[in-house]
Amino acid sequence: MFVPRFPVQLGINITSRCNLKCDYCIVCGGDNHIELPNSCLHSILNEAYEQGIREVTISGGEPFLYPNFLQIIESFLDKFKLSILTNGSCINEKMARSLSNLNRINYLSIQVSLDGATPSKHDFFRGKGTYDIAINAITNLKKYNVLVGVNTVIHKDNINYFHDLLTFLKSMDIKLVKVLPLISMGRARKLKNYILDKQEWWNLMENRKSFEKEFKMFILMDSPLEFLVGSSNNIPSPCMAGYLYLGIAPNGDVFPCPFMMDVTLGNINNDTLADIWTSSTILADLRNINLLGGSCATCRFKEGCRGGCRGLSYFLRDNYFCPDPYCPIADKMISEGRLDR
């Protein structure tokens, strides 16, 4: 397996501070106050640039609550393609204007969380009034020509209204939507009844291309299994954990993917990104397809998809070597009695 000499993407949760308290926040934002020191954040970004990383996603908590956040963006915008994940609460017209003044050649993009086309759907888990907050942020960003997309969490309460959401986003001239399934991490541990079943997630993947054509927008689902859908290009897009991505928590812990934040590869206060990327035994295991178990061990797609989403396997089955819980091939082989889970 070819492994890049550095990760392609770096995700940094710069703070746990948040002014909202969404029911399904996977990092329990706002419950405590931990954040990377400013000097540490600069050190991380400088090393990332030296290592060749050019794509950085910054989230929290709510990243716009981080001290001197605009100055940090300005310092590194010429070095990275920056994507910032936000609930939108801090993006008033003044902030949108400031972001517009910083933006250069669309190297800055803002991803605003929006889970529905109506207040009842968005506010269901995020809290009363949060819909208006998100819409106001998107409107301000569009007014000042800041590149803006939408992150949406799909669960059993809003999945049947996904088409309505896309219709609404098209009316707002949104061109990029990232779809995430609800995962019962963090505060969402109490919301297991709202997790999509395999068929619901599969139906979304099967309809993604037709939605893109209908609404003329990019819809990202980041599923390594999408190549199995007939409408895809049938080329596997393997899980990024251990292969293309590293994440950093507010306390400096480095993890392989957002669904595996408690799998610590090292800490940025003691280890360099380069050392972690090249020396971590956990990353070495994630890259070794011969360690895959269950139906993955004999699957003809093993070398391409490398077991599907390792984070989902770890979180839902406590084992990142077992098949992706949403994989239809694994389910078929299990149901036929040919393999155990």
PDB file of N, CA and C in Angstrom, residues 24-95:
ATOM      1  N   TYR A  24     -26.377  16.426  19.911  1.00  0.00           N
ATOM      2  CA  TYR A  24     -25.553  15.350  19.354  1.00  0.00           C
ATOM      3  C   TYR A  24     -24.121  15.780  19.051  1.00  0.00           C
ATOM      4  N   CYS A  25     -23.628  16.748  19.782  1.00  0.00           N
ATOM      5  CA  CYS A  25     -22.237  17.164  19.598  1.00  0.00           C
ATOM      6  C   CYS A  25     -21.292  16.028  20.003  1.00  0.00           C
ATOM      7  N   ILE A  26     -20.446  15.598  19.082  1.00  0.00           N
ATOM      8  CA  ILE A  26     -19.582  14.450  19.365  1.00  0.00           C
ATOM      9  C   ILE A  26     -18.414  14.819  20.274  1.00  0.00           C
ATOM     10  N   VAL A  27     -18.141  16.128  20.425  1.00  0.00           N
ATOM     11  CA  VAL A  27     -17.042  16.543  21.305  1.00  0.00           C
ATOM     12  C   VAL A  27     -17.553  17.185  22.584  1.00  0.00           C
ATOM     13  N   CYS A  28     -18.877  17.167  22.789  1.00  0.00           N
ATOM     14  CA  CYS A  28     -19.477  17.775  23.995  1.00  0.00           C
ATOM     15  C   CYS A  28     -19.030  19.223  24.148  1.00  0.00           C
ATOM     16  N   GLY A  29     -19.081  19.978  23.051  1.00  0.00           N
ATOM     17  CA  GLY A  29     -18.653  21.365  23.063  1.00  0.00           C
ATOM     18  C   GLY A  29     -19.398  22.189  24.090  1.00  0.00           C
ATOM     19  N   GLY A  30     -18.678  23.007  24.814  1.00  0.00           N
ATOM     20  CA  GLY A  30     -19.254  23.882  25.817  1.00  0.00           C
ATOM     21  C   GLY A  30     -19.315  23.295  27.208  1.00  0.00           C
ATOM     22  N   ASP A  31     -19.083  21.975  27.335  1.00  0.00           N
ATOM     23  CA  ASP A  31     -19.127  21.354  28.662  1.00  0.00           C
ATOM     24  C   ASP A  31     -17.898  21.690  29.494  1.00  0.00           C
ATOM     25  N   ASN A  32     -16.813  21.997  28.830  1.00  0.00           N
ATOM     26  CA  ASN A  32     -15.596  22.391  29.532  1.00  0.00           C
ATOM     27  C   ASN A  32     -14.865  23.410  28.658  1.00  0.00           C
ATOM     28  N   HIS A  33     -13.727  23.844  29.081  1.00  0.00           N
ATOM     29  CA  HIS A  33     -12.996  24.870  28.333  1.00  0.00           C
ATOM     30  C   HIS A  33     -11.544  24.430  28.188  1.00  0.00           C
ATOM     31  N   ILE A  34     -11.292  23.770  27.070  1.00  0.00           N
ATOM     32  CA  ILE A  34      -9.934  23.351  26.740  1.00  0.00           C
ATOM     33  C   ILE A  34      -9.629  23.894  25.354  1.00  0.00           C
ATOM     34  N   GLU A  35      -8.479  24.506  25.174  1.00  0.00           N
ATOM     35  CA  GLU A  35      -8.122  24.937  23.823  1.00  0.00           C
ATOM     36  C   GLU A  35      -6.609  24.956  23.646  1.00  0.00           C
ATOM     37  N   LEU A  36      -6.213  24.780  22.410  1.00  0.00           N
ATOM     38  CA  LEU A  36      -4.796  24.810  22.094  1.00  0.00           C
ATOM     39  C   LEU A  36      -4.246  26.214  22.339  1.00  0.00           C
ATOM     40  N   PRO A  37      -3.139  26.347  23.051  1.00  0.00           N
ATOM     41  CA  PRO A  37      -2.522  27.667  23.201  1.00  0.00           C
ATOM     42  C   PRO A  37      -2.177  28.257  21.841  1.00  0.00           C
ATOM     43  N   ASN A  38      -2.224  29.557  21.739  1.00  0.00           N
ATOM     44  CA  ASN A  38      -1.966  30.225  20.468  1.00  0.00           C
ATOM     45  C   ASN A  38      -0.607  29.855  19.905  1.00  0.00           C
ATOM     46  N   SER A  39       0.399  29.795  20.770  1.00  0.00           N
ATOM     47  CA  SER A  39       1.752  29.453  20.304  1.00  0.00           C
ATOM     48  C   SER A  39       1.808  28.031  19.774  1.00  0.00           C
ATOM     49  N   CYS A  40       1.069  27.120  20.424  1.00  0.00           N
ATOM     50  CA  CYS A  40       1.023  25.732  19.991  1.00  0.00           C
ATOM     51  C   CYS A  40       0.345  25.609  18.630  1.00  0.00           C
ATOM     52  N   LEU A  41      -0.751  26.353  18.441  1.00  0.00           N
ATOM     53  CA  LEU A  41      -1.458  26.312  17.163  1.00  0.00           C
ATOM     54  C   LEU A  41      -0.570  26.809  16.037  1.00  0.00           C
ATOM     55  N   HIS A  42       0.160  27.886  16.278  1.00  0.00           N
ATOM     56  CA  HIS A  42       1.082  28.389  15.260  1.00  0.00           C
ATOM     57  C   HIS A  42       2.165  27.362  14.952  1.00  0.00           C
ATOM     58  N   SER A  43       2.668  26.700  15.978  1.00  0.00           N
ATOM     59  CA  SER A  43       3.698  25.683  15.780  1.00  0.00           C
ATOM     60  C   SER A  43       3.175  24.516  14.940  1.00  0.00           C
ATOM     61  N   ILE A  44       1.954  24.091  15.243  1.00  0.00           N
ATOM     62  CA  ILE A  44       1.337  23.000  14.484  1.00  0.00           C
ATOM     63  C   ILE A  44       1.213  23.371  13.013  1.00  0.00           C
ATOM     64  N   LEU A  45       0.685  24.555  12.757  1.00  0.00           N
ATOM     65  CA  LEU A  45       0.459  24.965  11.373  1.00  0.00           C
ATOM     66  C   LEU A  45       1.775  25.181  10.632  1.00  0.00           C
ATOM     67  N   ASN A  46       2.779  25.690  11.317  1.00  0.00           N
ATOM     68  CA  ASN A  46       4.081  25.860  10.670  1.00  0.00           C
ATOM     69  C   ASN A  46       4.690  24.507  10.303  1.00  0.00           C
ATOM     70  N   GLU A  47       4.601  23.540  11.230  1.00  0.00           N
ATOM     71  CA  GLU A  47       5.141  22.216  10.906  1.00  0.00           C
ATOM     72  C   GLU A  47       4.346  21.564   9.782  1.00  0.00           C
ATOM     73  N   ALA A  48       3.020  21.717   9.831  1.00  0.00           N
ATOM     74  CA  ALA A  48       2.185  21.140   8.784  1.00  0.00           C
ATOM     75  C   ALA A  48       2.592  21.667   7.414  1.00  0.00           C
ATOM     76  N   TYR A  49       2.853  22.959   7.337  1.00  0.00           N
ATOM     77  CA  TYR A  49       3.259  23.534   6.057  1.00  0.00           C
ATOM     78  C   TYR A  49       4.617  22.989   5.615  1.00  0.00           C
ATOM     79  N   GLU A  50       5.537  22.892   6.557  1.00  0.00           N
ATOM     80  CA  GLU A  50       6.865  22.358   6.239  1.00  0.00           C
ATOM     81  C   GLU A  50       6.788  20.910   5.768  1.00  0.00           C
ATOM     82  N   GLN A  51       5.841  20.150   6.309  1.00  0.00           N
ATOM     83  CA  GLN A  51       5.689  18.750   5.931  1.00  0.00           C
ATOM     84  C   GLN A  51       4.981  18.573   4.589  1.00  0.00           C
ATOM     85  N   GLY A  52       4.399  19.653   4.077  1.00  0.00           N
ATOM     86  CA  GLY A  52       3.746  19.569   2.773  1.00  0.00           C
ATOM     87  C   GLY A  52       2.228  19.511   2.836  1.00  0.00           C
ATOM     88  N   ILE A  53       1.654  19.608   4.024  1.00  0.00           N
ATOM     89  CA  ILE A  53       0.197  19.622   4.140  1.00  0.00           C
ATOM     90  C   ILE A  53      -0.330  20.951   3.620  1.00  0.00           C
ATOM     91  N   ARG A  54      -1.384  20.878   2.803  1.00  0.00           N
ATOM     92  CA  ARG A  54      -1.923  22.101   2.219  1.00  0.00           C
ATOM     93  C   ARG A  54      -3.426  22.274   2.459  1.00  0.00           C
ATOM     94  N   GLU A  55      -4.074  21.305   3.102  1.00  0.00           N
ATOM     95  CA  GLU A  55      -5.498  21.424   3.410  1.00  0.00           C
ATOM     96  C   GLU A  55      -5.706  21.274   4.911  1.00  0.00           C
ATOM     97  N   VAL A  56      -6.301  22.279   5.521  1.00  0.00           N
ATOM     98  CA  VAL A  56      -6.531  22.278   6.969  1.00  0.00           C
ATOM     99  C   VAL A  56      -7.986  22.627   7.248  1.00  0.00           C
ATOM    100  N   THR A  57      -8.617  21.812   8.079  1.00  0.00           N
ATOM    101  CA  THR A  57      -9.969  22.083   8.543  1.00  0.00           C
ATOM    102  C   THR A  57      -9.904  22.472  10.011  1.00  0.00           C
ATOM    103  N   ILE A  58     -10.517  23.576  10.350  1.00  0.00           N
ATOM    104  CA  ILE A  58     -10.506  24.070  11.730  1.00  0.00           C
ATOM    105  C   ILE A  58     -11.925  24.027  12.286  1.00  0.00           C
ATOM    106  N   SER A  59     -12.059  23.403  13.454  1.00  0.00           N
ATOM    107  CA  SER A  59     -13.366  23.310  14.091  1.00  0.00           C
ATOM    108  C   SER A  59     -13.191  23.438  15.596  1.00  0.00           C
ATOM    109  N   GLY A  60     -14.244  23.140  16.344  1.00  0.00           N
ATOM    110  CA  GLY A  60     -14.187  23.241  17.795  1.00  0.00           C
ATOM    111  C   GLY A  60     -14.929  22.085  18.436  1.00  0.00           C
ATOM    112  N   GLY A  61     -15.801  22.449  19.391  1.00  0.00           N
ATOM    113  CA  GLY A  61     -16.336  23.712  19.787  1.00  0.00           C
ATOM    114  C   GLY A  61     -16.696  24.654  18.628  1.00  0.00           C
ATOM    115  N   GLU A  62     -16.750  25.928  18.996  1.00  0.00           N
ATOM    116  CA  GLU A  62     -17.010  26.972  18.005  1.00  0.00           C
ATOM    117  C   GLU A  62     -15.718  27.737  17.785  1.00  0.00           C
ATOM    118  N   PRO A  63     -15.082  27.552  16.613  1.00  0.00           N
ATOM    119  CA  PRO A  63     -13.749  28.128  16.391  1.00  0.00           C
ATOM    120  C   PRO A  63     -13.717  29.647  16.425  1.00  0.00           C
ATOM    121  N   PHE A  64     -14.824  30.305  16.087  1.00  0.00           N
ATOM    122  CA  PHE A  64     -14.808  31.765  16.073  1.00  0.00           C
ATOM    123  C   PHE A  64     -14.770  32.369  17.476  1.00  0.00           C
ATOM    124  N   LEU A  65     -14.884  31.520  18.499  1.00  0.00           N
ATOM    125  CA  LEU A  65     -14.715  31.991  19.883  1.00  0.00           C
ATOM    126  C   LEU A  65     -13.254  31.954  20.318  1.00  0.00           C
ATOM    127  N   TYR A  66     -12.399  31.386  19.488  1.00  0.00           N
ATOM    128  CA  TYR A  66     -10.973  31.290  19.821  1.00  0.00           C
ATOM    129  C   TYR A  66     -10.339  32.677  19.763  1.00  0.00           C
ATOM    130  N   PRO A  67      -9.502  33.030  20.741  1.00  0.00           N
ATOM    131  CA  PRO A  67      -8.880  34.367  20.763  1.00  0.00           C
ATOM    132  C   PRO A  67      -8.076  34.657  19.490  1.00  0.00           C
ATOM    133  N   ASN A  68      -8.275  35.848  18.947  1.00  0.00           N
ATOM    134  CA  ASN A  68      -7.519  36.328  17.781  1.00  0.00           C
ATOM    135  C   ASN A  68      -7.655  35.405  16.570  1.00  0.00           C
ATOM    136  N   PHE A  69      -8.833  34.838  16.410  1.00  0.00           N
ATOM    137  CA  PHE A  69      -9.016  33.840  15.353  1.00  0.00           C
ATOM    138  C   PHE A  69      -8.826  34.430  13.954  1.00  0.00           C
ATOM    139  N   LEU A  70      -9.317  35.635  13.726  1.00  0.00           N
ATOM    140  CA  LEU A  70      -9.158  36.248  12.409  1.00  0.00           C
ATOM    141  C   LEU A  70      -7.690  36.482  12.058  1.00  0.00           C
ATOM    142  N   GLN A  71      -6.898  36.859  13.051  1.00  0.00           N
ATOM    143  CA  GLN A  71      -5.468  37.066  12.800  1.00  0.00           C
ATOM    144  C   GLN A  71      -4.780  35.756  12.420  1.00  0.00           C
ATOM    145  N   ILE A  72      -5.216  34.665  13.049  1.00  0.00           N
ATOM    146  CA  ILE A  72      -4.646  33.357  12.718  1.00  0.00           C
ATOM    147  C   ILE A  72      -4.979  32.986  11.282  1.00  0.00           C
ATOM    148  N   ILE A  73      -6.237  33.195  10.894  1.00  0.00           N
ATOM    149  CA  ILE A  73      -6.642  32.913   9.520  1.00  0.00           C
ATOM    150  C   ILE A  73      -5.775  33.725   8.551  1.00  0.00           C
ATOM    151  N   GLU A  74      -5.625  35.002   8.860  1.00  0.00           N
ATOM    152  CA  GLU A  74      -4.849  35.873   7.978  1.00  0.00           C
ATOM    153  C   GLU A  74      -3.396  35.419   7.876  1.00  0.00           C
ATOM    154  N   SER A  75      -2.840  34.920   8.977  1.00  0.00           N
ATOM    155  CA  SER A  75      -1.435  34.507   8.991  1.00  0.00           C
ATOM    156  C   SER A  75      -1.174  33.297   8.103  1.00  0.00           C
ATOM    157  N   PHE A  76      -2.186  32.418   7.969  1.00  0.00           N
ATOM    158  CA  PHE A  76      -1.930  31.144   7.294  1.00  0.00           C
ATOM    159  C   PHE A  76      -2.737  30.938   6.014  1.00  0.00           C
ATOM    160  N   LEU A  77      -3.495  31.946   5.609  1.00  0.00           N
ATOM    161  CA  LEU A  77      -4.334  31.778   4.435  1.00  0.00           C
ATOM    162  C   LEU A  77      -3.530  31.621   3.154  1.00  0.00           C
ATOM    163  N   ASP A  78      -2.345  32.196   3.115  1.00  0.00           N
ATOM    164  CA  ASP A  78      -1.513  32.059   1.925  1.00  0.00           C
ATOM    165  C   ASP A  78      -0.815  30.703   1.864  1.00  0.00           C
ATOM    166  N   LYS A  79      -0.833  29.956   2.969  1.00  0.00           N
ATOM    167  CA  LYS A  79      -0.136  28.678   3.018  1.00  0.00           C
ATOM    168  C   LYS A  79      -1.079  27.482   2.832  1.00  0.00           C
ATOM    169  N   PHE A  80      -2.337  27.641   3.243  1.00  0.00           N
ATOM    170  CA  PHE A  80      -3.261  26.501   3.246  1.00  0.00           C
ATOM    171  C   PHE A  80      -4.585  26.849   2.572  1.00  0.00           C
ATOM    172  N   LYS A  81      -5.226  25.813   2.126  1.00  0.00           N
ATOM    173  CA  LYS A  81      -6.644  25.897   1.810  1.00  0.00           C
ATOM    174  C   LYS A  81      -7.378  25.637   3.126  1.00  0.00           C
ATOM    175  N   LEU A  82      -7.974  26.677   3.692  1.00  0.00           N
ATOM    176  CA  LEU A  82      -8.580  26.595   5.013  1.00  0.00           C
ATOM    177  C   LEU A  82     -10.095  26.413   4.908  1.00  0.00           C
ATOM    178  N   SER A  83     -10.598  25.447   5.655  1.00  0.00           N
ATOM    179  CA  SER A  83     -12.036  25.239   5.774  1.00  0.00           C
ATOM    180  C   SER A  83     -12.394  25.337   7.245  1.00  0.00           C
ATOM    181  N   ILE A  84     -13.388  26.138   7.561  1.00  0.00           N
ATOM    182  CA  ILE A  84     -13.760  26.381   8.956  1.00  0.00           C
ATOM    183  C   ILE A  84     -15.181  25.902   9.188  1.00  0.00           C
ATOM    184  N   LEU A  85     -15.346  25.019  10.173  1.00  0.00           N
ATOM    185  CA  LEU A  85     -16.661  24.493  10.514  1.00  0.00           C
ATOM    186  C   LEU A  85     -17.242  25.302  11.660  1.00  0.00           C
ATOM    187  N   THR A  86     -18.473  25.804  11.489  1.00  0.00           N
ATOM    188  CA  THR A  86     -19.041  26.721  12.472  1.00  0.00           C
ATOM    189  C   THR A  86     -20.545  26.538  12.606  1.00  0.00           C
ATOM    190  N   ASN A  87     -21.070  26.919  13.772  1.00  0.00           N
ATOM    191  CA  ASN A  87     -22.523  26.929  13.935  1.00  0.00           C
ATOM    192  C   ASN A  87     -23.122  28.235  13.418  1.00  0.00           C
ATOM    193  N   GLY A  88     -22.281  29.187  13.055  1.00  0.00           N
ATOM    194  CA  GLY A  88     -22.731  30.438  12.451  1.00  0.00           C
ATOM    195  C   GLY A  88     -23.062  31.544  13.429  1.00  0.00           C
ATOM    196  N   SER A  89     -23.002  31.269  14.710  1.00  0.00           N
ATOM    197  CA  SER A  89     -23.469  32.233  15.709  1.00  0.00           C
ATOM    198  C   SER A  89     -22.636  33.511  15.762  1.00  0.00           C
ATOM    199  N   CYS A  90     -21.387  33.437  15.344  1.00  0.00           N
ATOM    200  CA  CYS A  90     -20.508  34.605  15.425  1.00  0.00           C
ATOM    201  C   CYS A  90     -20.415  35.363  14.096  1.00  0.00           C
ATOM    202  N   ILE A  91     -21.108  34.875  13.069  1.00  0.00           N
ATOM    203  CA  ILE A  91     -20.944  35.478  11.746  1.00  0.00           C
ATOM    204  C   ILE A  91     -22.054  36.488  11.479  1.00  0.00           C
ATOM    205  N   ASN A  92     -21.890  37.660  12.084  1.00  0.00           N
ATOM    206  CA  ASN A  92     -22.759  38.768  11.748  1.00  0.00           C
ATOM    207  C   ASN A  92     -22.215  39.460  10.498  1.00  0.00           C
ATOM    208  N   GLU A  93     -22.830  40.565  10.116  1.00  0.00           N
ATOM    209  CA  GLU A  93     -22.410  41.224   8.880  1.00  0.00           C
ATOM    210  C   GLU A  93     -20.972  41.735   8.976  1.00  0.00           C
ATOM    211  N   LYS A  94     -20.599  42.238  10.143  1.00  0.00           N
ATOM    212  CA  LYS A  94     -19.233  42.728  10.326  1.00  0.00           C
ATOM    213  C   LYS A  94     -18.218  41.606  10.160  1.00  0.00           C
ATOM    214  N   MET A  95     -18.497  40.436  10.749  1.00  0.00           N
ATOM    215  CA  MET A  95     -17.577  39.306  10.624  1.00  0.00           C
ATOM    216  C   MET A  95     -17.498  38.829   9.175  1.00  0.00           C
TER     217      MET A  95
END
